Short mmCIF file of C-alpha atoms in Angstrom, two decimals:
data_model
loop_
_atom_site.label_atom_id
_atom_site.label_comp_id
_atom_site.label_asym_id
_atom_site.label_seq_id
_atom_site.Cartn_x
_atom_site.Cartn_y
_atom_site.Cartn_z
CA UNK P 1 -67.53 -224.01 105.05
CA UNK P 2 -68.86 -222.72 108.51
CA UNK P 3 -70.32 -219.83 109.14
CA UNK P 4 -70.64 -218.12 112.45
CA UNK P 5 -72.69 -215.45 113.41
CA UNK P 6 -72.19 -213.36 115.44
CA UNK P 7 -74.39 -210.76 116.99
CA UNK P 8 -74.51 -207.59 118.02
CA UNK P 9 -71.80 -206.31 115.64
CA UNK P 10 -70.95 -204.24 118.41
CA UNK P 11 -71.68 -203.03 122.14
CA UNK P 12 -72.18 -200.13 124.41
CA UNK P 13 -71.94 -200.76 127.52
CA UNK P 14 -70.63 -198.57 130.81
CA UNK P 15 -68.03 -199.46 133.91
CA UNK P 16 -69.59 -202.50 135.61
CA UNK P 17 -72.23 -203.26 133.74
CA UNK P 18 -72.71 -206.99 132.33
CA UNK P 19 -72.99 -208.13 128.36
CA UNK P 20 -73.06 -210.94 126.45
CA UNK P 21 -71.61 -211.35 122.95
CA UNK P 22 -73.64 -214.47 121.09
CA UNK P 23 -72.11 -216.80 118.22
CA UNK P 24 -74.64 -218.86 116.09
CA UNK P 25 -73.25 -222.07 114.00
CA UNK P 26 -74.42 -222.95 110.66
CA UNK P 27 -73.96 -226.59 112.14
CA UNK P 28 -72.41 -228.13 115.15
CA UNK P 29 -69.66 -227.63 116.51
CA UNK P 30 -69.27 -230.97 118.70
CA UNK P 31 -66.35 -233.07 116.72
CA UNK P 32 -66.21 -236.67 117.04
CA UNK P 33 -64.15 -237.19 119.46
CA UNK P 34 -66.60 -235.71 122.59
CA UNK P 35 -65.23 -232.24 122.18
CA UNK P 36 -66.61 -229.19 120.89
CA UNK P 37 -63.75 -226.73 119.56
CA UNK P 38 -65.11 -222.77 119.91
CA UNK P 39 -62.87 -220.40 121.15
CA UNK P 40 -63.92 -216.36 122.54
CA UNK P 41 -60.52 -213.92 121.49
CA UNK P 42 -60.09 -210.36 122.26
CA UNK P 43 -57.98 -207.99 120.41
CA UNK P 44 -57.69 -204.89 121.65
CA UNK P 45 -56.44 -201.94 119.55
CA UNK P 46 -52.91 -202.02 118.66
CA UNK P 47 -52.84 -205.67 119.93
CA UNK P 48 -52.93 -209.48 118.60
CA UNK P 49 -55.88 -211.44 119.84
CA UNK P 50 -55.34 -213.13 123.10
CA UNK P 51 -57.60 -216.36 123.85
CA UNK P 52 -59.98 -216.29 126.80
CA UNK P 53 -61.50 -219.18 126.03
CA UNK P 54 -61.80 -222.12 124.93
CA UNK P 55 -63.94 -225.59 124.29
CA UNK P 56 -66.57 -223.33 124.49
CA UNK P 57 -66.63 -222.33 128.57
CA UNK P 58 -63.19 -223.38 129.58
CA UNK P 59 -60.99 -220.23 130.35
CA UNK P 60 -57.71 -219.51 129.34
CA UNK P 61 -54.57 -219.15 132.28
CA UNK P 62 -53.97 -215.78 133.39
CA UNK P 63 -57.99 -214.69 131.90
CA UNK P 64 -60.36 -212.52 135.40
CA UNK P 65 -62.93 -214.86 135.68
CA UNK P 66 -65.79 -212.50 134.45
CA UNK P 67 -65.62 -213.78 131.20
CA UNK P 68 -67.48 -217.43 130.60
CA UNK P 69 -68.18 -218.67 127.72
CA UNK P 70 -71.78 -221.20 127.99
CA UNK P 71 -73.44 -223.72 125.01
CA UNK P 72 -73.53 -225.59 122.45
CA UNK P 73 -74.26 -227.76 119.75
CA UNK P 74 -74.89 -224.26 117.49
CA UNK P 75 -75.22 -222.03 119.99
CA UNK P 76 -72.80 -220.01 122.14
CA UNK P 77 -72.65 -217.68 123.98
CA UNK P 78 -69.78 -215.23 125.41
CA UNK P 79 -69.99 -212.79 128.58
CA UNK P 80 -68.74 -210.87 130.71
CA UNK P 81 -69.72 -210.00 134.30
CA UNK P 82 -69.04 -206.27 135.20
CA UNK P 83 -66.95 -204.82 131.90
CA UNK P 84 -63.83 -202.91 132.75
CA UNK P 85 -62.22 -200.67 130.82
CA UNK P 86 -58.84 -202.84 129.84
CA UNK P 87 -62.21 -205.25 128.09
CA UNK P 88 -62.54 -202.72 125.12
CA UNK P 89 -61.67 -203.84 121.69
CA UNK P 90 -63.37 -206.44 118.71
CA UNK P 91 -63.77 -210.58 120.20
CA UNK P 92 -64.15 -212.81 118.31
CA UNK P 93 -66.05 -216.57 118.24
CA UNK P 94 -63.20 -218.99 116.50
CA UNK P 95 -64.44 -222.47 115.18
CA UNK P 96 -61.54 -225.68 115.36
CA UNK P 97 -63.69 -228.30 114.52
CA UNK P 98 -64.59 -228.59 110.88
CA UNK P 99 -61.66 -227.37 108.01
CA UNK P 100 -61.46 -225.07 107.59
CA UNK P 101 -61.50 -223.12 110.63
CA UNK P 102 -64.05 -219.86 110.21
CA UNK P 103 -63.97 -216.97 112.55
CA UNK P 104 -67.21 -214.96 113.53
CA UNK P 105 -67.34 -211.26 111.85
CA UNK P 106 -66.45 -210.48 115.56
CA UNK P 107 -68.45 -207.34 118.07
CA UNK P 108 -66.47 -204.63 118.67
CA UNK P 109 -67.21 -203.42 122.40
CA UNK P 110 -67.50 -199.51 123.51
CA UNK P 111 -67.52 -198.04 126.14
CA UNK P 112 -70.54 -195.92 126.19
CA UNK D 1 -42.29 -217.90 128.68
CA UNK D 2 -43.16 -219.15 124.68
CA UNK D 3 -42.77 -216.10 122.34
CA UNK D 4 -43.60 -215.94 118.09
CA UNK D 5 -41.89 -213.27 115.93
CA UNK D 6 -42.91 -212.75 112.49
CA UNK D 7 -40.69 -211.23 110.06
CA UNK D 8 -40.81 -210.36 106.84
CA UNK D 9 -41.52 -207.99 104.17
CA UNK D 10 -43.98 -205.43 103.95
CA UNK D 11 -44.81 -204.32 100.85
CA UNK D 12 -44.99 -207.03 98.16
CA UNK D 13 -46.05 -206.56 94.47
CA UNK D 14 -48.72 -208.05 92.86
CA UNK D 15 -48.21 -211.57 91.23
CA UNK D 16 -45.30 -212.08 93.16
CA UNK D 17 -44.85 -214.02 96.35
CA UNK D 18 -45.31 -213.79 100.21
CA UNK D 19 -42.88 -214.98 102.49
CA UNK D 20 -43.44 -215.22 105.92
CA UNK D 21 -41.21 -216.92 109.25
CA UNK D 22 -42.43 -217.49 112.25
CA UNK D 23 -40.20 -217.86 114.86
CA UNK D 24 -40.71 -218.92 117.98
CA UNK D 25 -39.11 -219.37 121.54
CA UNK D 26 -40.08 -220.74 124.80
CA UNK D 27 -41.17 -224.20 122.95
CA UNK D 28 -39.93 -227.08 120.54
CA UNK D 29 -42.84 -226.95 117.32
CA UNK D 30 -42.36 -230.45 116.94
CA UNK D 31 -43.48 -231.09 121.07
CA UNK D 32 -47.14 -229.93 120.48
CA UNK D 33 -49.92 -228.51 119.13
CA UNK D 34 -51.11 -227.06 115.14
CA UNK D 35 -48.79 -224.14 114.48
CA UNK D 36 -51.41 -221.69 112.21
CA UNK D 37 -50.92 -218.35 109.68
CA UNK D 38 -54.11 -216.17 110.63
CA UNK D 39 -54.97 -212.84 108.57
CA UNK D 40 -56.93 -209.94 109.67
CA UNK D 41 -58.33 -208.28 106.43
CA UNK D 42 -58.54 -204.15 107.07
CA UNK D 43 -61.72 -203.83 109.01
CA UNK D 44 -62.34 -206.76 111.28
CA UNK D 45 -62.45 -210.08 108.60
CA UNK D 46 -59.91 -212.72 110.16
CA UNK D 47 -59.28 -215.54 108.06
CA UNK D 48 -57.32 -218.79 109.11
CA UNK D 49 -54.89 -219.91 106.57
CA UNK D 50 -53.61 -222.86 107.58
CA UNK D 51 -51.22 -224.33 109.46
CA UNK D 52 -48.56 -226.53 110.03
CA UNK D 53 -48.40 -229.87 112.96
CA UNK D 54 -45.94 -230.49 115.03
CA UNK D 55 -45.55 -234.19 113.59
CA UNK D 56 -45.72 -231.70 109.81
CA UNK D 57 -48.39 -231.88 108.29
CA UNK D 58 -50.18 -229.44 107.10
CA UNK D 59 -54.13 -228.10 106.67
CA UNK D 60 -54.94 -225.82 104.32
CA UNK D 61 -57.92 -223.03 104.03
CA UNK D 62 -59.34 -224.30 100.51
CA UNK D 63 -60.28 -220.93 99.65
CA UNK D 64 -56.34 -220.22 99.09
CA UNK D 65 -56.37 -223.22 96.81
CA UNK D 66 -52.34 -223.97 95.44
CA UNK D 67 -51.02 -220.63 96.60
CA UNK D 68 -50.80 -221.33 100.08
CA UNK D 69 -47.25 -223.40 101.64
CA UNK D 70 -46.46 -223.79 105.67
CA UNK D 71 -43.10 -225.86 105.89
CA UNK D 72 -40.89 -225.57 108.47
CA UNK D 73 -36.82 -225.55 110.19
CA UNK D 74 -36.71 -227.35 113.09
CA UNK D 75 -33.56 -226.74 113.66
CA UNK D 76 -34.10 -223.02 113.97
CA UNK D 77 -37.72 -223.57 115.70
CA UNK D 78 -39.21 -221.76 112.63
CA UNK D 79 -41.65 -221.97 110.52
CA UNK D 80 -42.81 -220.08 107.17
CA UNK D 81 -45.84 -218.96 105.44
CA UNK D 82 -45.27 -218.70 101.19
CA UNK D 83 -47.84 -217.50 99.31
CA UNK D 84 -48.33 -217.69 95.44
CA UNK D 85 -49.84 -214.59 92.88
CA UNK D 86 -50.71 -212.30 95.52
CA UNK D 87 -53.15 -209.25 94.59
CA UNK D 88 -54.03 -206.25 96.54
CA UNK D 89 -56.63 -208.67 98.18
CA UNK D 90 -54.14 -210.23 100.05
CA UNK D 91 -53.87 -206.79 101.37
CA UNK D 92 -53.30 -207.71 105.69
CA UNK D 93 -51.84 -208.01 109.23
CA UNK D 94 -50.90 -211.63 109.00
CA UNK D 95 -50.49 -213.40 112.29
CA UNK D 96 -48.87 -216.41 113.25
CA UNK D 97 -50.42 -218.40 115.62
CA UNK D 98 -51.27 -221.35 118.35
CA UNK D 99 -54.24 -219.84 119.84
CA UNK D 100 -53.14 -219.08 123.56
CA UNK D 101 -50.17 -217.59 121.93
CA UNK D 102 -49.85 -215.15 119.11
CA UNK D 103 -47.07 -213.35 117.49
CA UNK D 104 -47.69 -209.65 117.57
CA UNK D 105 -48.56 -209.40 113.31
CA UNK D 106 -46.75 -208.15 110.46
CA UNK D 107 -48.70 -205.60 108.05
CA UNK D 108 -48.34 -206.43 104.29
CA UNK D 109 -49.32 -204.10 101.52
CA UNK D 110 -49.88 -205.88 97.44
CA UNK D 111 -49.02 -202.91 95.30
CA UNK D 112 -47.24 -202.05 92.51
#
């Protein structure tokens, strides 16, 4: 199975601060069809996960553009440019290039 | 608006079967996409369990071996999860999802 290593496990930020989360894969997530199926999810307390970013860098409809994704192959990053209070929760990377699909262990974003 | 809603018992005895229903509104499950079951264990760990595609094909996480079955009722626009021979390690919140749309989740406890 593909192992996704997410760092850091916890992130403390002030409102307005920019932060990044890393997701590294044990093997390339480039599919034979040319797509890289790496998504980023946010789970706020008491809510189901919400899709933020798909295909590495595409912003899901309705998601603020302070969220951005980048990377390729085995190394990916989610950046929040100016944290807002509503961004608190647990962030997950998830890959659906190789079955079984797998998740990172999560990064908890807290207010400092 | 697309909505997914899980339903099923919140308590299952060890060795019995866990059965959940996902009711989808706003989109016909035979029109496209893969429809997944995903679970979140106490703590942050997330696991993709499997999916049924719009065509009816299935793909399961090998970690669940022969215990899992995902089926559907196209007349009701529902899909189902059955997990056999459950143990306390199957205690989790279960979500049905289409990556960009998620149900609210149902917490299932396995206990005698």
